[in-house]
Amino acid sequence: MIDSACIHMVWRRDVLRYFREKSQLYGSLTRPVLWLFILGLGLRGGYREVGTVNYTQFIFPGIIAMTSIFTSIQSAISIIWDREFGFLKEILVAPVPRTSIVIGKGLAGTTLSLIQGCIILLLAPLVRVKLALVNILPLILVMAVMSFALTGIGIVIAARMTSFQGFGTIMNFIIMPLWFLSGALYPLEGLPWWLALLVRINPLTYGVDMIRRLVLGFSFYSPGFNLAFLTGFSILTTMAAVYFFNRGEY
Amino acid sequence: MATIEVDQLSKSFRGLVAVDHVSFAVNEGEIFGFLGPNGAGKTTTVRMLCTLTRPSAGTARVAGWDIIREPNQVRKAIGIIFQEPSLDDRLTARENLRFHAMIYKVPKEEAKIRIARALEWMELSSRGDDLVRNFSGGMKRRLEIARALLHTPQVLFLDEPTLGLDPQTRNRIWERLLALRAENRMTLFLTTHYMDEAEYCDRIAIIDYGRIIALGTPTELKARLQGDQVVLMTADNLRAAAEIRRRYGVEPALDRENLRFQVADGAQFVPRLVRELGVPILSVMVRPPTLDDVFLALTGREIRDEEASEREKLKSRLQRMGRVWR
Ligand SMILES: Nc1ncnc2c1ncn2[C@@H]1O[C@H](COP(=O)(O)OP(=O)(O)OP(=O)(O)O)[C@@H](O)[C@H]1O
Ligand SMILES: [Mg+2]
């Protein structure tokens, strides 16, 4: 099941390509910056404060989560490109377990997502968020678990999708809803019941909440509950990814 | 025991039967060729033998392992040159080779030596650190071939390996393949449209509509057509064809310039033809049958020149990508 050479190769290839494509790197950084500053500053006026933080500060954890969502799902979806351009055959015909390919992809998505997430973390001083040094490591861990889980979702999508035409569809029907319904942009109290329900069944909610705890010092759920949920979610999506990737015909 | 044993292998895609109960065996160190027109089921057969596609029925053993129950053992024993591109074009040539060596567990130091040798062999040494996307079609193909040999497979599958390569390069590749076979007893399974390439095969299976319609050594297959091929150019090929049909009871094949048909004894036939034919003859040639003629005789069709349709495929592929990027 675990073939370290294969995991290493799959991971290394994605990371190498990421650093080679500078435009992708810059492109994926402008989005969070725009959201943070334009949306954050624009909506600040109409916002009732939660505790002592202003709106820009409030959405800061959400922006970190957004970076994770986009980066990890996008990274996993590169499987579709590999299939389209033919490279996937080269990996699939090699004597390596499919599970290791999935793990390699998952680790690659996680790595890239962490790199992007950490760059966003560097913006903390600009929105006057003070990060406690002791929280940095746990924060990275939470981001990693969340990203790994999301890469799993991306792999399931890639294994199920036969053409690339659906990328817009994925954006509209999976990535955006996941993020909008995660409580990244609004507090989790006083929501209409149906919205509260959707937010509550969205696993990302607990990731965002946990990040909020580590960045801003408060959260809506207890850290233990958040972590348990996030870990479970991660295990579940990884299993789904392995299952669907194994089943797919290429 | 044979290195490849195929038993009633079949594959259908939603009602379309691509491979239809195919059985054959390939011996160790043999070069076995699949010859057939577009859509005959060659690639589908290769994909099943390489464990990429699950057979609908039947099974096969490759290097002693069952392709359905022991796919990973099969994968360890084989190398493959795919018909369609399979390189990562955002990586350099050397990176493509290095990653291949990694997943096939070639030790690092050994891999370095082999990669250098492979690049040199394919005359890509000076371009080793260029991105593959900047390579020409032929360079990419050479790289793919070098890559498939990097882990010294026991059985090598080649799906139209030298498509689009110039004759010198094809010769060099064949020299190397023949040498590898002599050194390592490597077994080769190839599909091709090139008749001269088919001549390298120890045995050939002619496949049409998913079935093997003839199997034998090139010599055997050609010997099935007893007699000689007459190739004729006249002032009016259509009229000449009608007359030949009527007068000698043979059905000539027409292509752009020539009429072609078979007679028992060419040397005796030509003087008679020249005397009797009412259409002015521009040129006439008698030659022994080729595999092309065998194919025509068996199927009533010619193996179409593949390159035009390959270009079509590439075009539609690029268009598809264009849509994605826009
Ligand atoms: N994934 C697939 N889904 C549906 N039909 C398929 C699929 N793969 C192959 N086919 C069909 O199976 C038949 C055999 O295809 P195959 O690719 O094996 O032909 P081939 O002999 O390799 O032809 P070519 O010389 O053009 O490469 C064709 O009719 C093709 O359309
Ligand atoms: Mg083919």
PDB file of N, CA and C in Angstrom, chain B residues 81-142:
ATOM      1  N   ILE B  81       5.460   1.658 -24.662  1.00  0.00           N
ATOM      2  CA  ILE B  81       5.491   2.904 -25.414  1.00  0.00           C
ATOM      3  C   ILE B  81       4.077   3.083 -25.936  1.00  0.00           C
ATOM      4  N   PHE B  82       3.384   4.076 -25.389  1.00  0.00           N
ATOM      5  CA  PHE B  82       1.986   4.288 -25.738  1.00  0.00           C
ATOM      6  C   PHE B  82       1.872   4.914 -27.116  1.00  0.00           C
ATOM      7  N   GLN B  83       0.724   4.652 -27.742  1.00  0.00           N
ATOM      8  CA  GLN B  83       0.466   5.295 -29.031  1.00  0.00           C
ATOM      9  C   GLN B  83       0.320   6.808 -28.846  1.00  0.00           C
ATOM     10  N   GLU B  84      -0.389   7.192 -27.786  1.00  0.00           N
ATOM     11  CA  GLU B  84      -0.658   8.603 -27.548  1.00  0.00           C
ATOM     12  C   GLU B  84       0.392   9.164 -26.597  1.00  0.00           C
ATOM     13  N   PRO B  85       0.589  10.496 -26.637  1.00  0.00           N
ATOM     14  CA  PRO B  85       1.619  11.103 -25.798  1.00  0.00           C
ATOM     15  C   PRO B  85       1.456  10.738 -24.327  1.00  0.00           C
ATOM     16  N   SER B  86       2.570  10.578 -23.622  1.00  0.00           N
ATOM     17  CA  SER B  86       2.490  10.218 -22.213  1.00  0.00           C
ATOM     18  C   SER B  86       3.610  10.874 -21.405  1.00  0.00           C
ATOM     19  N   LEU B  87       4.191  11.952 -21.948  1.00  0.00           N
ATOM     20  CA  LEU B  87       5.243  12.649 -21.213  1.00  0.00           C
ATOM     21  C   LEU B  87       4.624  13.788 -20.417  1.00  0.00           C
ATOM     22  N   ASP B  88       5.331  14.235 -19.385  1.00  0.00           N
ATOM     23  CA  ASP B  88       4.924  15.460 -18.716  1.00  0.00           C
ATOM     24  C   ASP B  88       5.677  16.590 -19.399  1.00  0.00           C
ATOM     25  N   ASP B  89       4.974  17.379 -20.193  1.00  0.00           N
ATOM     26  CA  ASP B  89       5.697  18.352 -21.017  1.00  0.00           C
ATOM     27  C   ASP B  89       6.083  19.608 -20.244  1.00  0.00           C
ATOM     28  N   ARG B  90       5.676  19.709 -18.986  1.00  0.00           N
ATOM     29  CA  ARG B  90       6.134  20.843 -18.162  1.00  0.00           C
ATOM     30  C   ARG B  90       7.430  20.493 -17.444  1.00  0.00           C
ATOM     31  N   LEU B  91       7.891  19.278 -17.635  1.00  0.00           N
ATOM     32  CA  LEU B  91       9.151  18.875 -17.023  1.00  0.00           C
ATOM     33  C   LEU B  91      10.214  18.781 -18.113  1.00  0.00           C
ATOM     34  N   THR B  92      11.461  18.733 -17.707  1.00  0.00           N
ATOM     35  CA  THR B  92      12.526  18.565 -18.677  1.00  0.00           C
ATOM     36  C   THR B  92      12.624  17.087 -19.061  1.00  0.00           C
ATOM     37  N   ALA B  93      13.394  16.836 -20.113  1.00  0.00           N
ATOM     38  CA  ALA B  93      13.591  15.453 -20.548  1.00  0.00           C
ATOM     39  C   ALA B  93      14.196  14.635 -19.413  1.00  0.00           C
ATOM     40  N   ARG B  94      15.202  15.220 -18.782  1.00  0.00           N
ATOM     41  CA  ARG B  94      15.905  14.486 -17.729  1.00  0.00           C
ATOM     42  C   ARG B  94      14.969  14.206 -16.546  1.00  0.00           C
ATOM     43  N   GLU B  95      14.126  15.187 -16.219  1.00  0.00           N
ATOM     44  CA  GLU B  95      13.191  14.970 -15.115  1.00  0.00           C
ATOM     45  C   GLU B  95      12.200  13.852 -15.437  1.00  0.00           C
ATOM     46  N   ASN B  96      11.721  13.841 -16.663  1.00  0.00           N
ATOM     47  CA  ASN B  96      10.818  12.767 -17.059  1.00  0.00           C
ATOM     48  C   ASN B  96      11.476  11.406 -16.851  1.00  0.00           C
ATOM     49  N   LEU B  97      12.724  11.308 -17.251  1.00  0.00           N
ATOM     50  CA  LEU B  97      13.435  10.039 -17.096  1.00  0.00           C
ATOM     51  C   LEU B  97      13.692   9.729 -15.621  1.00  0.00           C
ATOM     52  N   ARG B  98      14.043  10.775 -14.873  1.00  0.00           N
ATOM     53  CA  ARG B  98      14.376  10.560 -13.470  1.00  0.00           C
ATOM     54  C   ARG B  98      13.146  10.071 -12.693  1.00  0.00           C
ATOM     55  N   PHE B  99      12.001  10.687 -12.971  1.00  0.00           N
ATOM     56  CA  PHE B  99      10.781  10.255 -12.290  1.00  0.00           C
ATOM     57  C   PHE B  99      10.424   8.820 -12.666  1.00  0.00           C
ATOM     58  N   HIS B 100      10.672   8.492 -13.914  1.00  0.00           N
ATOM     59  CA  HIS B 100      10.408   7.115 -14.329  1.00  0.00           C
ATOM     60  C   HIS B 100      11.303   6.152 -13.542  1.00  0.00           C
ATOM     61  N   ALA B 101      12.572   6.483 -13.465  1.00  0.00           N
ATOM     62  CA  ALA B 101      13.502   5.634 -12.723  1.00  0.00           C
ATOM     63  C   ALA B 101      13.073   5.516 -11.262  1.00  0.00           C
ATOM     64  N   MET B 102      12.547   6.624 -10.715  1.00  0.00           N
ATOM     65  CA  MET B 102      12.108   6.614  -9.321  1.00  0.00           C
ATOM     66  C   MET B 102      10.974   5.616  -9.095  1.00  0.00           C
ATOM     67  N   ILE B 103       9.923   5.692  -9.913  1.00  0.00           N
ATOM     68  CA  ILE B 103       8.803   4.785  -9.620  1.00  0.00           C
ATOM     69  C   ILE B 103       9.124   3.347  -9.990  1.00  0.00           C
ATOM     70  N   TYR B 104      10.132   3.137 -10.824  1.00  0.00           N
ATOM     71  CA  TYR B 104      10.510   1.757 -11.129  1.00  0.00           C
ATOM     72  C   TYR B 104      11.667   1.289 -10.255  1.00  0.00           C
ATOM     73  N   LYS B 105      12.012   2.100  -9.250  1.00  0.00           N
ATOM     74  CA  LYS B 105      13.003   1.727  -8.233  1.00  0.00           C
ATOM     75  C   LYS B 105      14.367   1.386  -8.824  1.00  0.00           C
ATOM     76  N   VAL B 106      14.772   2.131  -9.824  1.00  0.00           N
ATOM     77  CA  VAL B 106      16.148   1.981 -10.301  1.00  0.00           C
ATOM     78  C   VAL B 106      17.023   2.735  -9.304  1.00  0.00           C
ATOM     79  N   PRO B 107      18.046   2.091  -8.726  1.00  0.00           N
ATOM     80  CA  PRO B 107      18.900   2.783  -7.747  1.00  0.00           C
ATOM     81  C   PRO B 107      19.465   4.081  -8.329  1.00  0.00           C
ATOM     82  N   LYS B 108      19.630   5.069  -7.453  1.00  0.00           N
ATOM     83  CA  LYS B 108      19.924   6.420  -7.903  1.00  0.00           C
ATOM     84  C   LYS B 108      21.161   6.531  -8.808  1.00  0.00           C
ATOM     85  N   GLU B 109      22.242   5.921  -8.355  1.00  0.00           N
ATOM     86  CA  GLU B 109      23.491   6.033  -9.114  1.00  0.00           C
ATOM     87  C   GLU B 109      23.359   5.357 -10.480  1.00  0.00           C
ATOM     88  N   GLU B 110      22.748   4.177 -10.435  1.00  0.00           N
ATOM     89  CA  GLU B 110      22.516   3.418 -11.656  1.00  0.00           C
ATOM     90  C   GLU B 110      21.622   4.237 -12.607  1.00  0.00           C
ATOM     91  N   ALA B 111      20.605   4.878 -12.033  1.00  0.00           N
ATOM     92  CA  ALA B 111      19.673   5.670 -12.842  1.00  0.00           C
ATOM     93  C   ALA B 111      20.414   6.784 -13.572  1.00  0.00           C
ATOM     94  N   LYS B 112      21.337   7.433 -12.855  1.00  0.00           N
ATOM     95  CA  LYS B 112      22.094   8.531 -13.462  1.00  0.00           C
ATOM     96  C   LYS B 112      22.812   8.055 -14.723  1.00  0.00           C
ATOM     97  N   ILE B 113      23.463   6.913 -14.587  1.00  0.00           N
ATOM     98  CA  ILE B 113      24.217   6.378 -15.720  1.00  0.00           C
ATOM     99  C   ILE B 113      23.274   6.042 -16.869  1.00  0.00           C
ATOM    100  N   ARG B 114      22.174   5.359 -16.523  1.00  0.00           N
ATOM    101  CA  ARG B 114      21.250   4.957 -17.580  1.00  0.00           C
ATOM    102  C   ARG B 114      20.617   6.155 -18.266  1.00  0.00           C
ATOM    103  N   ILE B 115      20.289   7.184 -17.487  1.00  0.00           N
ATOM    104  CA  ILE B 115      19.652   8.366 -18.073  1.00  0.00           C
ATOM    105  C   ILE B 115      20.610   9.042 -19.050  1.00  0.00           C
ATOM    106  N   ALA B 116      21.856   9.189 -18.615  1.00  0.00           N
ATOM    107  CA  ALA B 116      22.839   9.812 -19.488  1.00  0.00           C
ATOM    108  C   ALA B 116      22.976   9.011 -20.783  1.00  0.00           C
ATOM    109  N   ARG B 117      23.013   7.692 -20.636  1.00  0.00           N
ATOM    110  CA  ARG B 117      23.174   6.833 -21.808  1.00  0.00           C
ATOM    111  C   ARG B 117      21.946   6.914 -22.721  1.00  0.00           C
ATOM    112  N   ALA B 118      20.771   6.934 -22.087  1.00  0.00           N
ATOM    113  CA  ALA B 118      19.527   6.991 -22.868  1.00  0.00           C
ATOM    114  C   ALA B 118      19.461   8.288 -23.677  1.00  0.00           C
ATOM    115  N   LEU B 119      19.838   9.397 -23.021  1.00  0.00           N
ATOM    116  CA  LEU B 119      19.788  10.682 -23.719  1.00  0.00           C
ATOM    117  C   LEU B 119      20.771  10.702 -24.883  1.00  0.00           C
ATOM    118  N   GLU B 120      21.920  10.124 -24.619  1.00  0.00           N
ATOM    119  CA  GLU B 120      22.939  10.094 -25.657  1.00  0.00           C
ATOM    120  C   GLU B 120      22.478   9.248 -26.838  1.00  0.00           C
ATOM    121  N   TRP B 121      21.929   8.102 -26.499  1.00  0.00           N
ATOM    122  CA  TRP B 121      21.462   7.185 -27.538  1.00  0.00           C
ATOM    123  C   TRP B 121      20.422   7.863 -28.423  1.00  0.00           C
ATOM    124  N   MET B 122      19.540   8.614 -27.815  1.00  0.00           N
ATOM    125  CA  MET B 122      18.472   9.254 -28.569  1.00  0.00           C
ATOM    126  C   MET B 122      18.882  10.637 -29.099  1.00  0.00           C
ATOM    127  N   GLU B 123      20.175  10.942 -28.975  1.00  0.00           N
ATOM    128  CA  GLU B 123      20.690  12.236 -29.431  1.00  0.00           C
ATOM    129  C   GLU B 123      19.932  13.397 -28.822  1.00  0.00           C
ATOM    130  N   LEU B 124      19.692  13.271 -27.527  1.00  0.00           N
ATOM    131  CA  LEU B 124      18.994  14.340 -26.825  1.00  0.00           C
ATOM    132  C   LEU B 124      19.882  14.929 -25.718  1.00  0.00           C
ATOM    133  N   SER B 125      21.143  14.519 -25.686  1.00  0.00           N
ATOM    134  CA  SER B 125      22.014  14.937 -24.588  1.00  0.00           C
ATOM    135  C   SER B 125      22.037  16.441 -24.406  1.00  0.00           C
ATOM    136  N   SER B 126      22.096  17.172 -25.511  1.00  0.00           N
ATOM    137  CA  SER B 126      22.215  18.619 -25.388  1.00  0.00           C
ATOM    138  C   SER B 126      20.888  19.261 -24.996  1.00  0.00           C
ATOM    139  N   ARG B 127      19.796  18.495 -25.099  1.00  0.00           N
ATOM    140  CA  ARG B 127      18.495  19.077 -24.766  1.00  0.00           C
ATOM    141  C   ARG B 127      17.918  18.494 -23.479  1.00  0.00           C
ATOM    142  N   GLY B 128      18.747  17.760 -22.750  1.00  0.00           N
ATOM    143  CA  GLY B 128      18.278  17.060 -21.556  1.00  0.00           C
ATOM    144  C   GLY B 128      17.600  17.951 -20.533  1.00  0.00           C
ATOM    145  N   ASP B 129      18.031  19.200 -20.436  1.00  0.00           N
ATOM    146  CA  ASP B 129      17.457  20.080 -19.420  1.00  0.00           C
ATOM    147  C   ASP B 129      16.468  21.085 -19.996  1.00  0.00           C
ATOM    148  N   ASP B 130      16.019  20.822 -21.226  1.00  0.00           N
ATOM    149  CA  ASP B 130      14.958  21.668 -21.791  1.00  0.00           C
ATOM    150  C   ASP B 130      13.604  21.076 -21.447  1.00  0.00           C
ATOM    151  N   LEU B 131      12.626  21.966 -21.349  1.00  0.00           N
ATOM    152  CA  LEU B 131      11.265  21.484 -21.110  1.00  0.00           C
ATOM    153  C   LEU B 131      10.788  20.692 -22.317  1.00  0.00           C
ATOM    154  N   VAL B 132      10.094  19.611 -22.047  1.00  0.00           N
ATOM    155  CA  VAL B 132       9.643  18.740 -23.129  1.00  0.00           C
ATOM    156  C   VAL B 132       8.649  19.456 -24.054  1.00  0.00           C
ATOM    157  N   ARG B 133       7.935  20.445 -23.506  1.00  0.00           N
ATOM    158  CA  ARG B 133       6.966  21.153 -24.362  1.00  0.00           C
ATOM    159  C   ARG B 133       7.645  21.871 -25.518  1.00  0.00           C
ATOM    160  N   ASN B 134       8.929  22.132 -25.381  1.00  0.00           N
ATOM    161  CA  ASN B 134       9.639  22.780 -26.488  1.00  0.00           C
ATOM    162  C   ASN B 134      10.248  21.789 -27.473  1.00  0.00           C
ATOM    163  N   PHE B 135       9.994  20.529 -27.276  1.00  0.00           N
ATOM    164  CA  PHE B 135      10.552  19.509 -28.168  1.00  0.00           C
ATOM    165  C   PHE B 135       9.698  19.353 -29.417  1.00  0.00           C
ATOM    166  N   SER B 136      10.312  18.861 -30.473  1.00  0.00           N
ATOM    167  CA  SER B 136       9.551  18.505 -31.672  1.00  0.00           C
ATOM    168  C   SER B 136       8.877  17.153 -31.438  1.00  0.00           C
ATOM    169  N   GLY B 137       7.923  16.838 -32.297  1.00  0.00           N
ATOM    170  CA  GLY B 137       7.205  15.568 -32.151  1.00  0.00           C
ATOM    171  C   GLY B 137       8.142  14.375 -32.127  1.00  0.00           C
ATOM    172  N   GLY B 138       9.111  14.369 -33.030  1.00  0.00           N
ATOM    173  CA  GLY B 138      10.042  13.250 -33.110  1.00  0.00           C
ATOM    174  C   GLY B 138      10.916  13.136 -31.876  1.00  0.00           C
ATOM    175  N   MET B 139      11.294  14.297 -31.329  1.00  0.00           N
ATOM    176  CA  MET B 139      12.131  14.277 -30.119  1.00  0.00           C
ATOM    177  C   MET B 139      11.348  13.705 -28.954  1.00  0.00           C
ATOM    178  N   LYS B 140      10.071  14.085 -28.871  1.00  0.00           N
ATOM    179  CA  LYS B 140       9.233  13.549 -27.790  1.00  0.00           C
ATOM    180  C   LYS B 140       9.121  12.033 -27.909  1.00  0.00           C
ATOM    181  N   ARG B 141       8.925  11.584 -29.140  1.00  0.00           N
ATOM    182  CA  ARG B 141       8.777  10.149 -29.355  1.00  0.00           C
ATOM    183  C   ARG B 141      10.040   9.402 -28.953  1.00  0.00           C
ATOM    184  N   ARG B 142      11.191   9.974 -29.329  1.00  0.00           N
ATOM    185  CA  ARG B 142      12.458   9.338 -28.974  1.00  0.00           C
ATOM    186  C   ARG B 142      12.609   9.258 -27.459  1.00  0.00           C
TER     187      ARG B 142
END
